[in-house]
PDB file of C-alpha atoms in Angstrom:
ATOM      1  CA  MET A  21     -43.150 -56.430 -61.716  1.00  0.00           C
ATOM      2  CA  GLU A  22     -42.227 -54.357 -58.666  1.00  0.00           C
ATOM      3  CA  GLN A  23     -38.786 -54.839 -57.156  1.00  0.00           C
ATOM      4  CA  PHE A  24     -38.206 -55.170 -53.436  1.00  0.00           C
ATOM      5  CA  SER A  25     -36.970 -51.882 -52.011  1.00  0.00           C
ATOM      6  CA  PRO A  26     -35.416 -52.009 -48.556  1.00  0.00           C
ATOM      7  CA  LYS A  27     -36.259 -49.247 -46.104  1.00  0.00           C
ATOM      8  CA  TYR A  28     -32.699 -47.908 -46.198  1.00  0.00           C
ATOM      9  CA  PRO A  29     -30.000 -48.014 -48.888  1.00  0.00           C
ATOM     10  CA  TRP A  30     -27.322 -50.722 -48.560  1.00  0.00           C
ATOM     11  CA  TRP A  31     -24.602 -48.307 -47.471  1.00  0.00           C
ATOM     12  CA  ARG A  32     -26.711 -46.992 -44.582  1.00  0.00           C
ATOM     13  CA  ARG A  33     -27.481 -50.524 -43.396  1.00  0.00           C
ATOM     14  CA  TRP A  34     -23.764 -51.414 -43.721  1.00  0.00           C
ATOM     15  CA  PHE A  35     -22.747 -48.351 -41.702  1.00  0.00           C
ATOM     16  CA  GLY A  36     -25.336 -49.155 -39.024  1.00  0.00           C
ATOM     17  CA  ARG A  37     -24.244 -52.793 -38.710  1.00  0.00           C
ATOM     18  CA  ARG A  38     -20.583 -51.736 -38.536  1.00  0.00           C
ATOM     19  CA  SER A  39     -21.452 -49.279 -35.773  1.00  0.00           C
ATOM     20  CA  GLU A  40     -23.393 -51.942 -33.851  1.00  0.00           C
ATOM     21  CA  ARG A  41     -20.406 -54.315 -34.030  1.00  0.00           C
ATOM     22  CA  GLU A  42     -18.139 -51.556 -32.697  1.00  0.00           C
ATOM     23  CA  ALA A  43     -20.674 -50.762 -29.963  1.00  0.00           C
ATOM     24  CA  ALA A  44     -20.763 -54.411 -28.859  1.00  0.00           C
ATOM     25  CA  ARG A  45     -16.954 -54.492 -28.772  1.00  0.00           C
ATOM     26  CA  TYR A  46     -16.894 -51.314 -26.668  1.00  0.00           C
ATOM     27  CA  LEU A  47     -19.489 -52.659 -24.220  1.00  0.00           C
ATOM     28  CA  ARG A  48     -17.589 -55.932 -23.803  1.00  0.00           C
ATOM     29  CA  GLN A  49     -14.527 -53.873 -22.866  1.00  0.00           C
ATOM     30  CA  GLN A  50     -16.709 -52.168 -20.242  1.00  0.00           C
ATOM     31  CA  ARG A  51     -17.541 -55.637 -18.799  1.00  0.00           C
ATOM     32  CA  PHE A  52     -21.069 -55.828 -20.232  1.00  0.00           C
ATOM     33  CA  HIS A  53     -22.315 -59.251 -21.310  1.00  0.00           C
ATOM     34  CA  ILE A  54     -23.979 -59.001 -24.741  1.00  0.00           C
ATOM     35  CA  LEU A  55     -27.160 -61.100 -24.845  1.00  0.00           C
ATOM     36  CA  ALA A  56     -28.542 -60.167 -28.273  1.00  0.00           C
ATOM     37  CA  VAL A  57     -27.841 -57.998 -31.300  1.00  0.00           C
ATOM     38  CA  ASN A  58     -30.637 -56.679 -33.543  1.00  0.00           C
ATOM     39  CA  LEU A  59     -33.411 -58.241 -31.524  1.00  0.00           C
ATOM     40  CA  GLU A  60     -36.446 -57.760 -33.791  1.00  0.00           C
ATOM     41  CA  ASP A  61     -40.127 -58.466 -33.656  1.00  0.00           C
ATOM     42  CA  THR A  62     -42.910 -57.284 -35.950  1.00  0.00           C
ATOM     43  CA  ARG A  63     -43.202 -53.906 -34.216  1.00  0.00           C
ATOM     44  CA  GLY A  64     -39.660 -52.875 -33.421  1.00  0.00           C
ATOM     45  CA  GLU A  65     -36.013 -53.570 -32.838  1.00  0.00           C
ATOM     46  CA  ILE A  66     -33.536 -53.418 -29.983  1.00  0.00           C
ATOM     47  CA  ASP A  67     -30.001 -52.750 -31.266  1.00  0.00           C
ATOM     48  CA  LEU A  68     -28.187 -54.405 -28.358  1.00  0.00           C
ATOM     49  CA  LEU A  69     -29.417 -56.177 -25.269  1.00  0.00           C
ATOM     50  CA  ALA A  70     -26.800 -56.570 -22.557  1.00  0.00           C
ATOM     51  CA  LEU A  71     -26.286 -57.318 -18.899  1.00  0.00           C
ATOM     52  CA  ASP A  72     -24.441 -54.842 -16.701  1.00  0.00           C
ATOM     53  CA  GLY A  73     -24.154 -56.701 -13.411  1.00  0.00           C
ATOM     54  CA  ASP A  74     -27.739 -57.629 -12.511  1.00  0.00           C
ATOM     55  CA  THR A  75     -29.295 -54.950 -14.754  1.00  0.00           C
ATOM     56  CA  LEU A  76     -30.702 -55.693 -18.195  1.00  0.00           C
ATOM     57  CA  VAL A  77     -29.667 -52.872 -20.531  1.00  0.00           C
ATOM     58  CA  VAL A  78     -31.397 -51.897 -23.760  1.00  0.00           C
ATOM     59  CA  VAL A  79     -28.748 -50.101 -25.806  1.00  0.00           C
ATOM     60  CA  GLU A  80     -29.713 -47.810 -28.669  1.00  0.00           C
ATOM     61  CA  VAL A  81     -26.762 -47.347 -31.027  1.00  0.00           C
ATOM     62  CA  ARG A  82     -26.635 -44.103 -33.004  1.00  0.00           C
ATOM     63  CA  SER A  83     -23.824 -43.148 -35.350  1.00  0.00           C
ATOM     64  CA  THR A  84     -22.891 -40.543 -37.906  1.00  0.00           C
ATOM     65  CA  GLN A  85     -19.986 -39.665 -40.150  1.00  0.00           C
ATOM     66  CA  SER A  86     -20.143 -36.042 -39.060  1.00  0.00           C
ATOM     67  CA  ALA A  87     -18.526 -34.662 -35.912  1.00  0.00           C
ATOM     68  CA  ASP A  88     -21.881 -33.574 -34.400  1.00  0.00           C
ATOM     69  CA  ILE A  89     -22.342 -36.109 -31.602  1.00  0.00           C
ATOM     70  CA  VAL A  90     -24.968 -33.956 -29.886  1.00  0.00           C
ATOM     71  CA  ARG A  91     -27.280 -34.240 -32.899  1.00  0.00           C
ATOM     72  CA  VAL A  92     -26.817 -37.999 -32.813  1.00  0.00           C
ATOM     73  CA  MET A  93     -27.792 -38.205 -29.137  1.00  0.00           C
ATOM     74  CA  GLU A  94     -30.784 -35.910 -29.623  1.00  0.00           C
ATOM     75  CA  SER A  95     -32.130 -38.177 -32.369  1.00  0.00           C
ATOM     76  CA  VAL A  96     -33.386 -40.520 -29.637  1.00  0.00           C
ATOM     77  CA  ASP A  97     -36.492 -38.408 -29.111  1.00  0.00           C
ATOM     78  CA  ARG A  98     -39.584 -39.226 -27.052  1.00  0.00           C
ATOM     79  CA  ALA A  99     -41.183 -41.208 -29.909  1.00  0.00           C
ATOM     80  CA  LYS A 100     -38.050 -43.379 -30.235  1.00  0.00           C
ATOM     81  CA  GLN A 101     -37.905 -43.778 -26.459  1.00  0.00           C
ATOM     82  CA  LYS A 102     -41.502 -45.050 -26.483  1.00  0.00           C
ATOM     83  CA  LYS A 103     -40.690 -47.533 -29.271  1.00  0.00           C
ATOM     84  CA  LEU A 104     -37.730 -48.828 -27.288  1.00  0.00           C
ATOM     85  CA  THR A 105     -39.810 -49.062 -24.099  1.00  0.00           C
ATOM     86  CA  ASP A 106     -42.517 -50.985 -25.973  1.00  0.00           C
ATOM     87  CA  ALA A 107     -39.945 -53.341 -27.543  1.00  0.00           C
ATOM     88  CA  ALA A 108     -38.338 -53.976 -24.149  1.00  0.00           C
ATOM     89  CA  THR A 109     -41.748 -54.596 -22.546  1.00  0.00           C
ATOM     90  CA  ARG A 110     -42.668 -57.117 -25.253  1.00  0.00           C
ATOM     91  CA  TYR A 111     -39.309 -58.871 -24.809  1.00  0.00           C
ATOM     92  CA  LEU A 112     -39.650 -59.018 -21.021  1.00  0.00           C
ATOM     93  CA  GLY A 113     -43.217 -60.259 -21.401  1.00  0.00           C
ATOM     94  CA  ARG A 114     -42.149 -63.072 -23.740  1.00  0.00           C
ATOM     95  CA  LYS A 115     -39.406 -64.079 -21.284  1.00  0.00           C
ATOM     96  CA  LYS A 116     -41.748 -63.729 -18.267  1.00  0.00           C
ATOM     97  CA  LEU A 117     -39.420 -61.179 -16.681  1.00  0.00           C
ATOM     98  CA  LEU A 118     -41.747 -58.173 -16.294  1.00  0.00           C
ATOM     99  CA  GLY A 119     -41.178 -56.701 -12.853  1.00  0.00           C
ATOM    100  CA  LYS A 120     -38.526 -59.312 -12.030  1.00  0.00           C
ATOM    101  CA  ILE A 121     -35.365 -57.677 -13.359  1.00  0.00           C
ATOM    102  CA  ASN A 122     -33.808 -54.215 -13.283  1.00  0.00           C
ATOM    103  CA  LEU A 123     -34.041 -52.505 -16.673  1.00  0.00           C
ATOM    104  CA  ARG A 124     -32.076 -49.549 -17.992  1.00  0.00           C
ATOM    105  CA  PHE A 125     -31.965 -47.695 -21.312  1.00  0.00           C
ATOM    106  CA  ASP A 126     -28.553 -46.548 -22.558  1.00  0.00           C
ATOM    107  CA  ILE A 127     -27.578 -44.626 -25.679  1.00  0.00           C
ATOM    108  CA  LEU A 128     -24.264 -45.310 -27.331  1.00  0.00           C
ATOM    109  CA  ALA A 129     -23.593 -42.428 -29.722  1.00  0.00           C
ATOM    110  CA  MET A 130     -20.621 -42.407 -32.038  1.00  0.00           C
ATOM    111  CA  THR A 131     -19.082 -40.188 -34.643  1.00  0.00           C
ATOM    112  CA  TRP A 132     -17.187 -42.058 -37.302  1.00  0.00           C
ATOM    113  CA  PRO A 133     -15.607 -39.795 -39.943  1.00  0.00           C
ATOM    114  CA  SER A 134     -14.762 -41.596 -43.183  1.00  0.00           C
ATOM    115  CA  ASP A 135     -11.003 -41.155 -42.636  1.00  0.00           C
ATOM    116  CA  ALA A 136     -11.047 -42.622 -39.097  1.00  0.00           C
ATOM    117  CA  LYS A 137     -10.260 -46.257 -38.290  1.00  0.00           C
ATOM    118  CA  SER A 138     -12.332 -46.161 -35.125  1.00  0.00           C
ATOM    119  CA  PRO A 139     -15.161 -43.971 -33.854  1.00  0.00           C
ATOM    120  CA  THR A 140     -15.416 -41.500 -31.019  1.00  0.00           C
ATOM    121  CA  ILE A 141     -17.902 -43.020 -28.586  1.00  0.00           C
ATOM    122  CA  GLN A 142     -20.148 -41.312 -26.041  1.00  0.00           C
ATOM    123  CA  HIS A 143     -21.940 -43.754 -23.717  1.00  0.00           C
ATOM    124  CA  ILE A 144     -24.937 -42.302 -21.904  1.00  0.00           C
ATOM    125  CA  ARG A 145     -25.962 -44.678 -19.131  1.00  0.00           C
ATOM    126  CA  ASP A 146     -29.563 -44.509 -17.932  1.00  0.00           C
ATOM    127  CA  ALA A 147     -30.254 -42.087 -20.784  1.00  0.00           C
ATOM    128  CA  PHE A 148     -34.024 -41.978 -20.267  1.00  0.00           C
ATOM    129  CA  PRO A 149     -36.738 -43.601 -18.161  1.00  0.00           C
ATOM    130  CA  ALA A 150     -39.282 -46.011 -19.614  1.00  0.00           C
ATOM    131  CA  VAL A 151     -41.929 -44.129 -21.601  1.00  0.00           C
ATOM    132  CA  GLY A 152     -45.587 -45.115 -21.933  1.00  0.00           C
ATOM    133  CA  ARG A 153     -48.053 -47.454 -20.272  1.00  0.00           C
ATOM    134  CA  PHE A 154     -45.613 -49.926 -18.761  1.00  0.00           C
ATOM    135  CA  GLN A 155     -43.032 -47.626 -17.218  1.00  0.00           C
ATOM    136  CA  MET A 156     -43.978 -49.008 -13.795  1.00  0.00           C
ATOM    137  CA  PHE A 157     -42.027 -52.152 -14.700  1.00  0.00           C
ATOM    138  CA  ASN A 158     -38.802 -50.208 -15.100  1.00  0.00           C
TER     139      ASN A 158
END
């Protein structure tokens, strides 16, 4: 009998969820309104969905225990940007909001060394444009 094996080990999922909670806290302090956390469908996930004024913001949260925040930011490559664009397009389509709301993609990168109580956060607003077929809705 084959055992279920999650995609990532428990400690990596724990670290990611902890980082997403910290990211949501940070965004609330910046006056964002958090709409959803870990918004999943069968083809992808949006870490955080928030409102910044009248703009819907898809926030990709990236974190590491090392001090190399640049590497963390660069991990949101073109392929990841396309996945996020596709996930946002599916969400907007389900909610009948395509072309009716401003959309922005932010990256919230954090370094969280094991001896630190809180992370160092770098928030990149409007980090990339929509990628792929439906970028005209951005």
